[in-house]
Structures are given as C-alpha cells and as structure tokens.
Short mmCIF file of C-alpha atoms in Angstrom, two decimals:
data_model
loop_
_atom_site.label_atom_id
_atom_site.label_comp_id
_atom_site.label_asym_id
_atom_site.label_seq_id
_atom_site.Cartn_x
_atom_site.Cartn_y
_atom_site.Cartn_z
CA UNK Z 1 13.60 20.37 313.14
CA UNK Z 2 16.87 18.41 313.73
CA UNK Z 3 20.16 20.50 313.49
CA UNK Z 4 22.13 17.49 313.47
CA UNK Z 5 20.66 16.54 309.77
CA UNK Z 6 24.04 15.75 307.33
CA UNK Z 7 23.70 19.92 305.79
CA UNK Z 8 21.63 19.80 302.31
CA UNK Z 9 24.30 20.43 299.16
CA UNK Z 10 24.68 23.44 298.11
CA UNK Z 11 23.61 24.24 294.51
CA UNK Z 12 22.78 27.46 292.39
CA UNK Z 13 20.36 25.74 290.25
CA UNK Z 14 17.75 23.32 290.37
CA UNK Z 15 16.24 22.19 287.56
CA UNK Z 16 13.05 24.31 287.52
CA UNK Z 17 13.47 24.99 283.40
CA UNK Z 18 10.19 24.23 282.30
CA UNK Z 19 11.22 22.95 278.89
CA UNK Z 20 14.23 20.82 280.52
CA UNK Z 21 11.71 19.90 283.13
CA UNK Z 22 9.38 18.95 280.50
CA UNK Z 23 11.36 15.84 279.24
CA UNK Z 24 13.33 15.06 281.95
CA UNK Z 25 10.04 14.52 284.16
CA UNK Z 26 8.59 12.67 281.34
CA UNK Z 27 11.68 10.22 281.13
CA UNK Z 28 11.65 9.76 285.07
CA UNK Z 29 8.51 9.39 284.87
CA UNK Z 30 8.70 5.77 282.18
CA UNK Z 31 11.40 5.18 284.96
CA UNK Z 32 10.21 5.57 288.03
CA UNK Z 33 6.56 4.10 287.21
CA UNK Z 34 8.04 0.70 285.54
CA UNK Z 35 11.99 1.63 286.31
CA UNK Z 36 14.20 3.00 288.80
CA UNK Z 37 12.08 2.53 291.80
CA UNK Z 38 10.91 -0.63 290.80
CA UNK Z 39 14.36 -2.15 290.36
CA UNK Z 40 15.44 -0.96 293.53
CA UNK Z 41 12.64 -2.97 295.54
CA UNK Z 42 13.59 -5.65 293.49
CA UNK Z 43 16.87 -5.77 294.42
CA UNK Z 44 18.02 -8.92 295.87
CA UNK Z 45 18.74 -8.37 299.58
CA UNK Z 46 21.93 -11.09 298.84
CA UNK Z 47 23.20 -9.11 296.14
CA UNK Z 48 24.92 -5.57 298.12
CA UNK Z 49 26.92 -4.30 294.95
CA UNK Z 50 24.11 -4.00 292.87
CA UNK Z 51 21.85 -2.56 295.24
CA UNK Z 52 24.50 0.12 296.28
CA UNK Z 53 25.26 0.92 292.77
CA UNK Z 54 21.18 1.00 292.02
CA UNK Z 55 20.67 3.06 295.30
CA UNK Z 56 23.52 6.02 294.37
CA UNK Z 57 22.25 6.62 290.78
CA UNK Z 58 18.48 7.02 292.18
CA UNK Z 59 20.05 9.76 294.33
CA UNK Z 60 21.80 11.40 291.55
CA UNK Z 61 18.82 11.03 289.52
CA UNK Z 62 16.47 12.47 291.80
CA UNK Z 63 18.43 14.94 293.72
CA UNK Z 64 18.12 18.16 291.80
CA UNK Z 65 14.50 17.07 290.75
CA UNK Z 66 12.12 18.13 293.87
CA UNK Z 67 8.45 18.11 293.64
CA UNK Z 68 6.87 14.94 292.53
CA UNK Z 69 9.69 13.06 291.46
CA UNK Z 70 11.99 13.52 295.40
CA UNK Z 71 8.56 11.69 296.37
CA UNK Z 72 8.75 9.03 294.63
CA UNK Z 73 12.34 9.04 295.55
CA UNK Z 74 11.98 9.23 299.36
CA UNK Z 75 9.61 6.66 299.14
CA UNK Z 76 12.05 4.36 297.87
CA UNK Z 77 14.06 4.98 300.34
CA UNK Z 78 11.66 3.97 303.20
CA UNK Z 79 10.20 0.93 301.18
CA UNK Z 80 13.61 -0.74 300.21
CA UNK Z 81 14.02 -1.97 304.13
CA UNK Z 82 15.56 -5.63 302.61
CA UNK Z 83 18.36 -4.04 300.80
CA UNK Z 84 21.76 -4.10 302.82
CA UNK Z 85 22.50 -0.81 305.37
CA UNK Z 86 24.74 0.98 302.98
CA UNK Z 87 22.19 1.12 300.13
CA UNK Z 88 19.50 2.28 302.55
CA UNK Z 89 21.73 4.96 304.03
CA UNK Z 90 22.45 6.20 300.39
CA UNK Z 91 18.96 6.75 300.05
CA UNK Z 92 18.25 7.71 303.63
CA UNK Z 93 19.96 11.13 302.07
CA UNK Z 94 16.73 12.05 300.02
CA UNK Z 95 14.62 12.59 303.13
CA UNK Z 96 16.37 15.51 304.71
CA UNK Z 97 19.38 16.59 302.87
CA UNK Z 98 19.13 16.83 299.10
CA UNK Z 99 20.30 19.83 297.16
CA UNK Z 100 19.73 23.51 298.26
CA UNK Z 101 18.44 26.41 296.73
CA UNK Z 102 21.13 29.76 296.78
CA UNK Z 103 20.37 32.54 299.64
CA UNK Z 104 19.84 34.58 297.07
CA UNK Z 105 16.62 33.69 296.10
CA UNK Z 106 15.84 31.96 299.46
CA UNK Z 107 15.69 36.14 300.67
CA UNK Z 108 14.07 37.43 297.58
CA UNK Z 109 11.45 34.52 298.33
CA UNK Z 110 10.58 35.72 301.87
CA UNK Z 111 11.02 39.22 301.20
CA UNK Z 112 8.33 39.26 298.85
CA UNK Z 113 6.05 37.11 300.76
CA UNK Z 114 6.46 39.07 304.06
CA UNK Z 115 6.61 41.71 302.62
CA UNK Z 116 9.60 43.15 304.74
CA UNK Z 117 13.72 42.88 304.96
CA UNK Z 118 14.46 39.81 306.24
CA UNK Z 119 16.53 41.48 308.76
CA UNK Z 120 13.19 43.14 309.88
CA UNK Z 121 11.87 39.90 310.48
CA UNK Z 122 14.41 37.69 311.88
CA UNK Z 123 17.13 38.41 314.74
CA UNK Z 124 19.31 36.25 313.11
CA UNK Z 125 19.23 34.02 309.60
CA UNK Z 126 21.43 31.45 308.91
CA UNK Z 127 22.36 31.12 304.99
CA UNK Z 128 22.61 27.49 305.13
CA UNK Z 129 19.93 25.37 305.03
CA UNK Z 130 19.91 22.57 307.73
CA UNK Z 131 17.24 20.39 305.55
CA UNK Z 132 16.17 20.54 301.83
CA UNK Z 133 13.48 17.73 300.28
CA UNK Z 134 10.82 17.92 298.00
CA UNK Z 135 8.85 20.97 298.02
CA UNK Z 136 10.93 23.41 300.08
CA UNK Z 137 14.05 23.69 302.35
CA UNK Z 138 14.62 24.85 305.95
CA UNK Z 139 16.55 27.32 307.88
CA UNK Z 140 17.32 27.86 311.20
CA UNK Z 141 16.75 31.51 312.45
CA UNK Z 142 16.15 33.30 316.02
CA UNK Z 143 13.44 35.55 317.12
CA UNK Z 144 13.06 37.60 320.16
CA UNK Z 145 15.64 34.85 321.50
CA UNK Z 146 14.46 31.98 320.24
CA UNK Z 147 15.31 29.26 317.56
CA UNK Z 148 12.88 29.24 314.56
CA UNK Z 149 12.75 26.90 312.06
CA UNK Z 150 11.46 28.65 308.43
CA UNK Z 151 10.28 26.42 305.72
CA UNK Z 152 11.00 28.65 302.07
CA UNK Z 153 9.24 26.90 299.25
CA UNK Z 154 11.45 26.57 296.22
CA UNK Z 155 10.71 29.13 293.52
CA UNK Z 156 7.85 27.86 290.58
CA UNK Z 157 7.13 24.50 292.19
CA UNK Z 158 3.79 24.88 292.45
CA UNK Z 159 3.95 25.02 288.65
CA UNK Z 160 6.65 22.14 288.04
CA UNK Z 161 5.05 19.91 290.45
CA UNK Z 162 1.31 20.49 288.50
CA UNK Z 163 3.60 19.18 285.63
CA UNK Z 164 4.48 16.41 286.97
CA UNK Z 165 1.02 15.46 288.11
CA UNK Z 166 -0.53 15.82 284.77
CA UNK Z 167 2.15 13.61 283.10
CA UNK Z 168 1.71 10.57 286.07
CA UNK Z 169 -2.31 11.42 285.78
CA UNK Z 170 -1.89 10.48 281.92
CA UNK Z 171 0.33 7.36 283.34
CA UNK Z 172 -2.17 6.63 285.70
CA UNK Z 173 -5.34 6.69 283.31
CA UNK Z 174 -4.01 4.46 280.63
CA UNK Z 175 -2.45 1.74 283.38
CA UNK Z 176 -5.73 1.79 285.06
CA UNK Z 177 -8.05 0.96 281.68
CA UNK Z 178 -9.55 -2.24 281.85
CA UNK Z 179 -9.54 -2.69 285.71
CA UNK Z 180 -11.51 -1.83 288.30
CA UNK Z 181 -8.89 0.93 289.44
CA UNK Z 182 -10.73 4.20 288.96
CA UNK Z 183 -7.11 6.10 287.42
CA UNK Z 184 -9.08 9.33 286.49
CA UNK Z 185 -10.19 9.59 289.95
CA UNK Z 186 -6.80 8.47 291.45
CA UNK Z 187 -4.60 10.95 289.61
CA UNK Z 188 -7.18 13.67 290.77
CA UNK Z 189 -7.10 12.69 294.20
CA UNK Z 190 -3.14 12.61 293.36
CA UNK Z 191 -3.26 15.93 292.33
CA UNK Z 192 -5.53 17.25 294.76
CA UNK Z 193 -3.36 16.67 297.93
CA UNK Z 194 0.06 17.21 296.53
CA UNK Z 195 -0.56 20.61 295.76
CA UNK Z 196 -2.20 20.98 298.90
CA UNK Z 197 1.31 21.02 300.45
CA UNK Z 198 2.08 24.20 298.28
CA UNK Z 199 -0.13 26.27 300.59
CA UNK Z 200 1.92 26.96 303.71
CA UNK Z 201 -1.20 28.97 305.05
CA UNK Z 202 -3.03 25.55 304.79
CA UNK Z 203 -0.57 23.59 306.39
CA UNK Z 204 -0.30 26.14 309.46
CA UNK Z 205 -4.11 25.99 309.99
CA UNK Z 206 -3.51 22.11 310.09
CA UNK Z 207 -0.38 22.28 312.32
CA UNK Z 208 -2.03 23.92 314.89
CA UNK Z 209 -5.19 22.39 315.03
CA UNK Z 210 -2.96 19.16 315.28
CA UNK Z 211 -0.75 20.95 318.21
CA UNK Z 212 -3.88 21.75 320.23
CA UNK Z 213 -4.81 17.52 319.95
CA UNK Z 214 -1.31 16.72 320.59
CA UNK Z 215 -0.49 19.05 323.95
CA UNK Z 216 -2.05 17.05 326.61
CA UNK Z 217 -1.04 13.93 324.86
CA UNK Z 218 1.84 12.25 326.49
CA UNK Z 219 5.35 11.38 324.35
CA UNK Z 220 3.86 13.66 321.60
CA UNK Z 221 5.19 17.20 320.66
CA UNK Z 222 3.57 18.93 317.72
CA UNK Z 223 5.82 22.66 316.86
CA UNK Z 224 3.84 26.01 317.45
CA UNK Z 225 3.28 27.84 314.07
CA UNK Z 226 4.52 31.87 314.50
CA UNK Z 227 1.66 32.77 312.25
CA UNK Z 228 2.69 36.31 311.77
CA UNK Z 229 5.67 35.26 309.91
CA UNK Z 230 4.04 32.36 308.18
CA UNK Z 231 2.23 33.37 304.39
CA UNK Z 232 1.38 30.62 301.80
CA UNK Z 233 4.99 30.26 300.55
CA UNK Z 234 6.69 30.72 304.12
CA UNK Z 235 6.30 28.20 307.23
CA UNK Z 236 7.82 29.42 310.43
CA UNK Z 237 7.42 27.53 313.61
CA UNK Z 238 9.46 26.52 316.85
CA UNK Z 239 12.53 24.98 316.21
CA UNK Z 240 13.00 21.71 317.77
CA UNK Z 241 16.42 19.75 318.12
CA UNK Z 242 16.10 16.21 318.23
CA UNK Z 243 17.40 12.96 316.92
CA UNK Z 244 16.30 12.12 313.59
CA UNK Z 245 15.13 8.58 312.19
CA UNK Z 246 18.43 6.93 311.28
CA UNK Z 247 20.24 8.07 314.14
CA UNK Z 248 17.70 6.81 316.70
CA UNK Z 249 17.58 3.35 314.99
CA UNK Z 250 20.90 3.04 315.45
CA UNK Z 251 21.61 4.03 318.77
CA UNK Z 252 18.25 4.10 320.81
CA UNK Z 253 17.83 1.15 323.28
CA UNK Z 254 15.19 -1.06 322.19
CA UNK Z 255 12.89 -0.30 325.02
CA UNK Z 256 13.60 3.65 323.73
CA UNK Z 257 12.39 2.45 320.01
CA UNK Z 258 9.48 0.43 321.44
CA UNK Z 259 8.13 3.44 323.17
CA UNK Z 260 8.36 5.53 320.21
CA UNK Z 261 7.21 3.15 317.86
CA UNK Z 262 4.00 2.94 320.39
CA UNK Z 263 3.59 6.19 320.12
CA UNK Z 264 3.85 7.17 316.64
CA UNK Z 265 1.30 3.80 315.79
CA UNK Z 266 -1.24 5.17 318.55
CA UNK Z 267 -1.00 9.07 317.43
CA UNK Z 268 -1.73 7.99 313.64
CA UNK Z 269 -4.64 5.08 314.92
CA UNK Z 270 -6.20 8.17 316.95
CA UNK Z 271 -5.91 10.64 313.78
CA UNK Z 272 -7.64 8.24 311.52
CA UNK Z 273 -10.55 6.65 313.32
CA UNK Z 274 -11.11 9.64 316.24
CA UNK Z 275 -10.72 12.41 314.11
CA UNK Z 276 -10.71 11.42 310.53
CA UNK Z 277 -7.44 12.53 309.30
CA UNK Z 278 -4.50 11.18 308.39
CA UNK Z 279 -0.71 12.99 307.44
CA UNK Z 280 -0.49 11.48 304.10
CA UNK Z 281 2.82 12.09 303.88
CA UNK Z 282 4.45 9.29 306.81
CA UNK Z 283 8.19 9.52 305.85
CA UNK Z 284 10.94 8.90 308.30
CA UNK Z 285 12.63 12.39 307.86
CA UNK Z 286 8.82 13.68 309.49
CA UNK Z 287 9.83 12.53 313.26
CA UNK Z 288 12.63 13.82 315.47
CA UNK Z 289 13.18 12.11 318.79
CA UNK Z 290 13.37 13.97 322.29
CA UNK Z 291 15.78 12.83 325.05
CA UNK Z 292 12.76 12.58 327.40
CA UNK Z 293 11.27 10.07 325.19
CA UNK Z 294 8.63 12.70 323.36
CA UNK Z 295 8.15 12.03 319.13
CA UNK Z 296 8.08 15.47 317.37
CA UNK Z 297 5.91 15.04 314.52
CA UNK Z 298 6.67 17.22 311.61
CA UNK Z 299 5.41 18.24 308.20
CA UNK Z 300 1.48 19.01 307.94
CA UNK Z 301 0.89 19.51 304.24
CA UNK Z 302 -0.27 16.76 302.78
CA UNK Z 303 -3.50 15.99 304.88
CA UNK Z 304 -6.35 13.41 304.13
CA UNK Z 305 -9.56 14.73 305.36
CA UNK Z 306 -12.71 12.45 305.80
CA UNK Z 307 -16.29 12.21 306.11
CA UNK Z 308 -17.64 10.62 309.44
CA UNK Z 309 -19.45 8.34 307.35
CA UNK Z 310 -16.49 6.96 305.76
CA UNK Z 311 -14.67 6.44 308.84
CA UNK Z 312 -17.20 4.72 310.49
CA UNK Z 313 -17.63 1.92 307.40
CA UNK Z 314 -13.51 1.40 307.95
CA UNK Z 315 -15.07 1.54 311.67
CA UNK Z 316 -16.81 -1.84 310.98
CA UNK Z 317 -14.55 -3.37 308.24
CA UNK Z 318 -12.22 -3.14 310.93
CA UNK Z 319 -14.39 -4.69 314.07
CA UNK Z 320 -15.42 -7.14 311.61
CA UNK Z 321 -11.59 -8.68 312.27
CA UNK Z 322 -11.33 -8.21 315.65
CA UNK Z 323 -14.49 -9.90 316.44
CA UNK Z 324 -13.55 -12.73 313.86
CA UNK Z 325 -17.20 -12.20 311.79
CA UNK Z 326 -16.65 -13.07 308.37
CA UNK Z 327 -20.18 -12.24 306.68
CA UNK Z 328 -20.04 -8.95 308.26
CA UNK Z 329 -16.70 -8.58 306.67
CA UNK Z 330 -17.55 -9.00 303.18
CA UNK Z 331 -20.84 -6.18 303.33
CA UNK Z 332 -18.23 -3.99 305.40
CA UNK Z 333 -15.69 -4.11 302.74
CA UNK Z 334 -18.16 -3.81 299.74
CA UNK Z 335 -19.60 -0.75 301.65
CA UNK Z 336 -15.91 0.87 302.19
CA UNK Z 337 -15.67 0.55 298.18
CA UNK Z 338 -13.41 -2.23 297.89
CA UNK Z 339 -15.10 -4.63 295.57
CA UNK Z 340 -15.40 -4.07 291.78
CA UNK Z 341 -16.99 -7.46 290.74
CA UNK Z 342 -19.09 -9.25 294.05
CA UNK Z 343 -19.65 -13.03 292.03
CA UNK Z 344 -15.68 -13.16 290.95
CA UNK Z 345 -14.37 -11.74 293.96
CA UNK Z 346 -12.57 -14.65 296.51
CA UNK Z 347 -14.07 -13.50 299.77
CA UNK Z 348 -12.02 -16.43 301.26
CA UNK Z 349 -8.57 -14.98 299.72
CA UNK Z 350 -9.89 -11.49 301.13
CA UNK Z 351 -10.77 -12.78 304.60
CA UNK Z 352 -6.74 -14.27 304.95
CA UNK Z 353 -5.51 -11.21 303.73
CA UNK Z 354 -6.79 -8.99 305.77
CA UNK Z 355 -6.43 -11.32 309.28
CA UNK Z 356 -2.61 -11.31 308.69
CA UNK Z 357 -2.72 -7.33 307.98
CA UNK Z 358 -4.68 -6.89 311.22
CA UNK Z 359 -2.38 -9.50 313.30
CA UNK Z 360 -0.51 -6.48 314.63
CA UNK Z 361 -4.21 -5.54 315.65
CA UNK Z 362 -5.56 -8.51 317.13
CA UNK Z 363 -2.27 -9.85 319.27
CA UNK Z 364 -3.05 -9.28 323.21
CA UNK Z 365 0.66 -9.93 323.64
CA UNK Z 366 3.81 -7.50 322.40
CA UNK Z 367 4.16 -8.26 318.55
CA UNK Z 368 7.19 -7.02 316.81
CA UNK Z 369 6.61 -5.29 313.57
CA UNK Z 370 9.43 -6.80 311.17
CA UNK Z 371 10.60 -7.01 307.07
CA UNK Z 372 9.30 -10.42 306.99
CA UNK Z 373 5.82 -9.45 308.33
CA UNK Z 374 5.85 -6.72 305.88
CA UNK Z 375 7.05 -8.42 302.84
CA UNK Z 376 4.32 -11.04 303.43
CA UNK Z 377 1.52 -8.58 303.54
CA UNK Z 378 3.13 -7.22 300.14
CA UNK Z 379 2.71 -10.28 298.89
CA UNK Z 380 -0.86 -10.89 299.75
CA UNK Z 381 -2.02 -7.93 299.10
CA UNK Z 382 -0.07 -7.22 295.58
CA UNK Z 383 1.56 -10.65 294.24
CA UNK Z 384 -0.65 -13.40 295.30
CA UNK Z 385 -3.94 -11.30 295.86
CA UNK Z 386 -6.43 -13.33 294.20
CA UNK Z 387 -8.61 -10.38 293.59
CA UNK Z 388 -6.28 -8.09 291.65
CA UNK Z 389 -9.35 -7.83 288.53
CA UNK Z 390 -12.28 -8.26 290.82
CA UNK Z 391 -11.37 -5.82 293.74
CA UNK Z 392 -11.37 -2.15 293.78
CA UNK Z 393 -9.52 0.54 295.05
CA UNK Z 394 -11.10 4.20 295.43
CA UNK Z 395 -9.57 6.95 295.25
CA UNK Z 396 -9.50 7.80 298.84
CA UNK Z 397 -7.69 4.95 299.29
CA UNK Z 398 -4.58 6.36 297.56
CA UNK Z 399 -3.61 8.35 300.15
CA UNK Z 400 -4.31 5.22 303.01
CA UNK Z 401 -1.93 2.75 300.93
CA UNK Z 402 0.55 5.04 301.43
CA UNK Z 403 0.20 5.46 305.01
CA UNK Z 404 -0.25 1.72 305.01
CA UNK Z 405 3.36 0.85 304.00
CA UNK Z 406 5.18 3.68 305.14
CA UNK Z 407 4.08 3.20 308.58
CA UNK Z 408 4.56 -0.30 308.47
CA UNK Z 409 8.08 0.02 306.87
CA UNK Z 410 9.17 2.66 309.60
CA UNK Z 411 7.71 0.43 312.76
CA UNK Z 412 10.00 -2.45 311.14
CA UNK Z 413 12.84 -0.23 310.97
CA UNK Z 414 12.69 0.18 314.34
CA UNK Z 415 11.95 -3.15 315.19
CA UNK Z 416 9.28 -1.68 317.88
CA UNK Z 417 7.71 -4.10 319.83
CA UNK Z 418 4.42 -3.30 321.98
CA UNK Z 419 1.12 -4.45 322.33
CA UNK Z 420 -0.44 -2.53 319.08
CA UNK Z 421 -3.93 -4.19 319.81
CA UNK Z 422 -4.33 -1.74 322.69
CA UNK Z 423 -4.72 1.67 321.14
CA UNK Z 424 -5.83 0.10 318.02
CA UNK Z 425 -9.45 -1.40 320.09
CA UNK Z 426 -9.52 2.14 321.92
CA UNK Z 427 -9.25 4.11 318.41
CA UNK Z 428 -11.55 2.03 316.35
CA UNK Z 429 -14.78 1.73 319.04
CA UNK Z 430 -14.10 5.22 320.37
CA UNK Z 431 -16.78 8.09 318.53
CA UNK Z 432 -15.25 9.42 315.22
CA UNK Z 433 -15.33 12.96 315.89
CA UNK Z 434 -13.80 14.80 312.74
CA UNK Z 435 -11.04 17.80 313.05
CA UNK Z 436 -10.90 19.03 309.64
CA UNK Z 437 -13.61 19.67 307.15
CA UNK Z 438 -13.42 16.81 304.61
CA UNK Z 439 -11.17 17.63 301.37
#
C-alpha cells in the first residue's frame, strides 16, 4: 500500500441507512446507468469548464456512497482519459482517498472479528486511514517490527452493496429485453463477483496463491497475507510503500513507464490464458510502483475464475488473428459465445474489429498504446459495431469487458510503449493450466 496516497476525509457517517440508501441508490442508479457517468465520457475534451464542473459533482455524488455505486465512480475516472488533467485528477480522488469511516467503529470492527483488543493484535495502529474506496479502507499498523497494511470492511456493506445489485440487476434485465444480451445472467454474474470481494478470507486464499505465481517472476511483487490476523471482514498483509498511478505518470521516465506498462500487460496475458484467471477489478489505485522498477499488484477480491475449456476457445479465437485465418475466426467466435443470430451477423464488420483490437497483439515492433487507439476500438466495438442486434455477449464476458478497457485505458495513460506481441504469442500457445477452481 502507498503511504504517500492524498489521506482519505474524515467522516462520522457514511450513508449506510438502509431506507436513505434505498432511494438514493435508486436515483444514482437512473443516473449513473443513462446519467452522470455517461455525461462525463461524453464530455468534450475541448470544453475544460464543463468537464471540471461535471467531474467535481460525480465526486461529491459518489463519495460517501461506497459499494456499488464508488465502482461505477472509479471507473469513470479511469475511462474519461480525453477529458483535460484537472478533471481527471478530480476524479483520480475516488480510487484511493474517498471518505473514511470513524476509529470508532474501525476497532469495534476488528475487535469483533479477531476476536481480541486491538492492542493485543497490533504493536502499533494508526487512527487514520491512509486509503478508503469502495468496499473498505486501510490502515497502516506494525507487527513484531514491521509495517502492516489492514484492510477493515465498512460496517453492513455486504448488505448495502446486495442492494445495489438487485436494483442494477432489475436495470439490467429490462435494458437487455429484446437483444441478444442475456441481462438475467449478466446481473447474476454481476452479483456473483462483487460480493465475492466481501469475503476477505476469499481474497487471502487468492492473494497468496497469486504471490506464490508472482515470486520468481521478475518486476512483479504480490504482498504476503498475515493469515492469522486476516478473518472474512479483516485483510492484513505486508505493507508496501510505493508510488502510486498518478504520481508515476507524471514523473516516471518513459523508459520507467514502458517497463511497467510491459509488465503489468504480460502479468494479466499470463493470468488469463496460463492460468485462467483474471483480477476483475483492473483500476489504477490497484498498482504501486517500486524504485527498482518492480509493479506491486494489489487488491484480490474480485476474481474471474475459468474453465480450461473456455480458455482454450479464447485460445483459438485469438490464434485465429495472429495467424490471419478468417473462417477459423468466425467458428472460434461462435464457439466462445459471441454470436446471437449466425445469417444477420457481418462476419466482415467482426473480422475488422477484432484485427484493430489485436494490433497491439500482432505488431513485431514497439506499439504505443494511446487515447486515439482506444477511442477507435470504442467505436468499433460500441458505436459503429455492425452487429450490436446480431452478436452476443455472455455473461462471462462481463467481467473481460471490464478488464478490456481498464487495461487499455491505464496502458494509454502511461503512454507505455513495448513490443506487446511478445508475451501475448507466449501466453496464448503456452498450456492453460488453471489456478483457481472455476466460480
């Protein structure tokens, strides 16, 4: 964890009232499906006031919200990368620093759950917070002599955020009727891997496993878990200073952001297609950045766990690009679930698509991830795709769309340049051996 993160706020309430919660979720909902987040990616990049002014109230809107709706918030805040540097630093706020929970109940919290003074536990506690987001906040503490960083889940969010999926599930399910988007499914699958990051217990099992992949791995540093002060609403683990996302845009050489860039792309290419997982969760506040070059990669909650099987058709979709055959292309997408309706669907349209999406992928020489590139897969794959009623979408896919853009989104933000093609190739014909059992 970074202890150079701007401190959360400080705040004795966050609004966890279930009957406040109630309406105010279902308002941000309306908003944030059709409104507030919307607006903000539409934003013209040539018009600073208004995306400033649109950028601060999403902040204020979402700040004392957590669960569900901080998510939606934070991804704004990677996403918007063609609004001007002010507006993204406004929002750059929701992934490490929103508002705090008291001490107060941050103690009774762990008390309960370790079942033992705090004092007892830890050498030393600091009140404040160093990072708050979405489903819990973090302090820095010190055991036998060394810096621990101890992730407190917010009081009733399991609940609150199992509110907020059921209203989005209803959003999700009427959207969804009459296409080929299966929105039951979706909002399930939704469901299903949010509150997954509720269980700290979970996410420990997954953080080490991850560690023990990552240790002989070079420029990759996963945190060791101290299990016996870990329980399902308490994550402690090494501390780790480091520069965090904004910070190292901003100041690291370019061949220092090219590096890490390399790294982060090959660590989540070798997740998916060696060991078929991915962190579903690919925000920029989730890396810190080492002085000897090393990415820390944080936050194991929200884990997509697949079947061999599956892997291996994305296995061939994928080859099917890099070794430029198109037939094979269309049975390899069909078989990963992709097509609704076969006689409407524009194989042709499909084919372009996805050869500019894999041009990162197929380039023998350094490409350079950039806003352009990504706003023109956006627009393929969103406002011009020709297949918006024929193709489909299942509901594992949720989880890899959102990988898709925030990893895309974070590479431009860095501008990293490398030859991507490289560890992609290695990943993608290496064996697909899995890590986790499939959720």
């Amino acid at each position: 964890m970074d202890d150079r993160r701007t401190p959360p706020r400080k705040s004795n309430t966050i609004k966890t009232g279930l009957i406040s919660r109630t309406f105010t979720t279902a308002k941000m909902s309306a908003r944030l499906g059709m409104g507030a987040t919307k607006k903000l990616l539409n934003v013209s990049a040539d018009n600073p006031e208004k995306a400033i002014e649109v950028a601060a109230k999403l902040v204020n809107e979402f700040d004392g919200m957590k669960g569900l709706m901080m998510k939606f918030g934070q991804m704004a805040s990677y996403l918007g990368t063609h609004l001007p540097a002010e507006a993204r630093d406004i929002l750059a706020t929701l992934q490490a620093s929103s508002t705090a929970m008291a001490f107060e109940d941050v103690r009774e919290l762990i008390e309960a759950e370790l079942h033992a003074p705090i004092e007892s536990c830890f050498d030393q506690f600091e009140e404040t917070a160093f990072a708050a987001a979405s489903i819990g906040q973090v302090h820095k503490a010190v055991v036998n002599g060394k810096p621990v960083a101890v992730k407190v889940q917010y009081p009733e969010i399991e609940k609150l955020l199992s509110m907020d999926l059921k209203l989005v599930g209803n959003l999700f399910t009427v959207f969804m009727a009459g296409t080929s988007l299966p929105g039951r499914a979706m909002a399930q699958e939704l469901k299903a891997r949010l509150l997954e990051e509720c269980d700290y217990d979970l996410e420990a099992r997954n953080q080490m496993k991850i560690r023990a992949l990552s240790e002989n791995t070079p420029g990759e540093h996963v945190p060791a878990v101290i299990a016996r002060l870990s329980s399902r609403r308490v994550l402690t683990t090494e501390f780790c200073s480091g520069m965090n996302f904004q910070d190292f845009c901003s100041s690291a050489s370019p061949e220092q952001k090219n590096q890490a860039g390399l790294t982060i792309f090959t660590h989540t290419m070798n997740a998916i297609f060696r060991h078929c997982y991915f962190n579903g969760d690919p925000h920029p506040g989730n890396y810190l950045f080492q002085p000897d070059g090393r990415v820390t990669f944080l936050d194991f909650g929200c884990i997509k766990k697949f079947e061999p099987a599956y892997i291996n058709n994305w296995k061939a979709m994928a080859k099917s690009i890099l070794e430029q055959r198109k037939s094979d292309n269309l049975k390899a997408t069909d078989a990963m679930g992709l097509i609704g309706r076969m006689k409407a669907f524009d194989h042709d349209h499909h084919w372009e698509m996805m050869n500019h999406v894999y041009t990162p992928f197929t380039t023998e020489t350094p490409f350079t991830f950039t806003h352009e590139f990504n706003s023109k897969t956006t627009r393929l794959m969103i406002w011009e795709n020709k297949n918006k009623f024929s193709g489909a979408m299942p509901a594992d896919f949720l989880f890899i769309n959102r990988l898709q853009w925030g990893l895309a989104a974070i590479l431009a933000d860095m501008g990293a340049t490398a030859v991507f093609a490289t560890p992609f190739r290695a990943a993608v014909y290496a064996d697909a051996v899995p890590l986790f059992e499939p959720n």
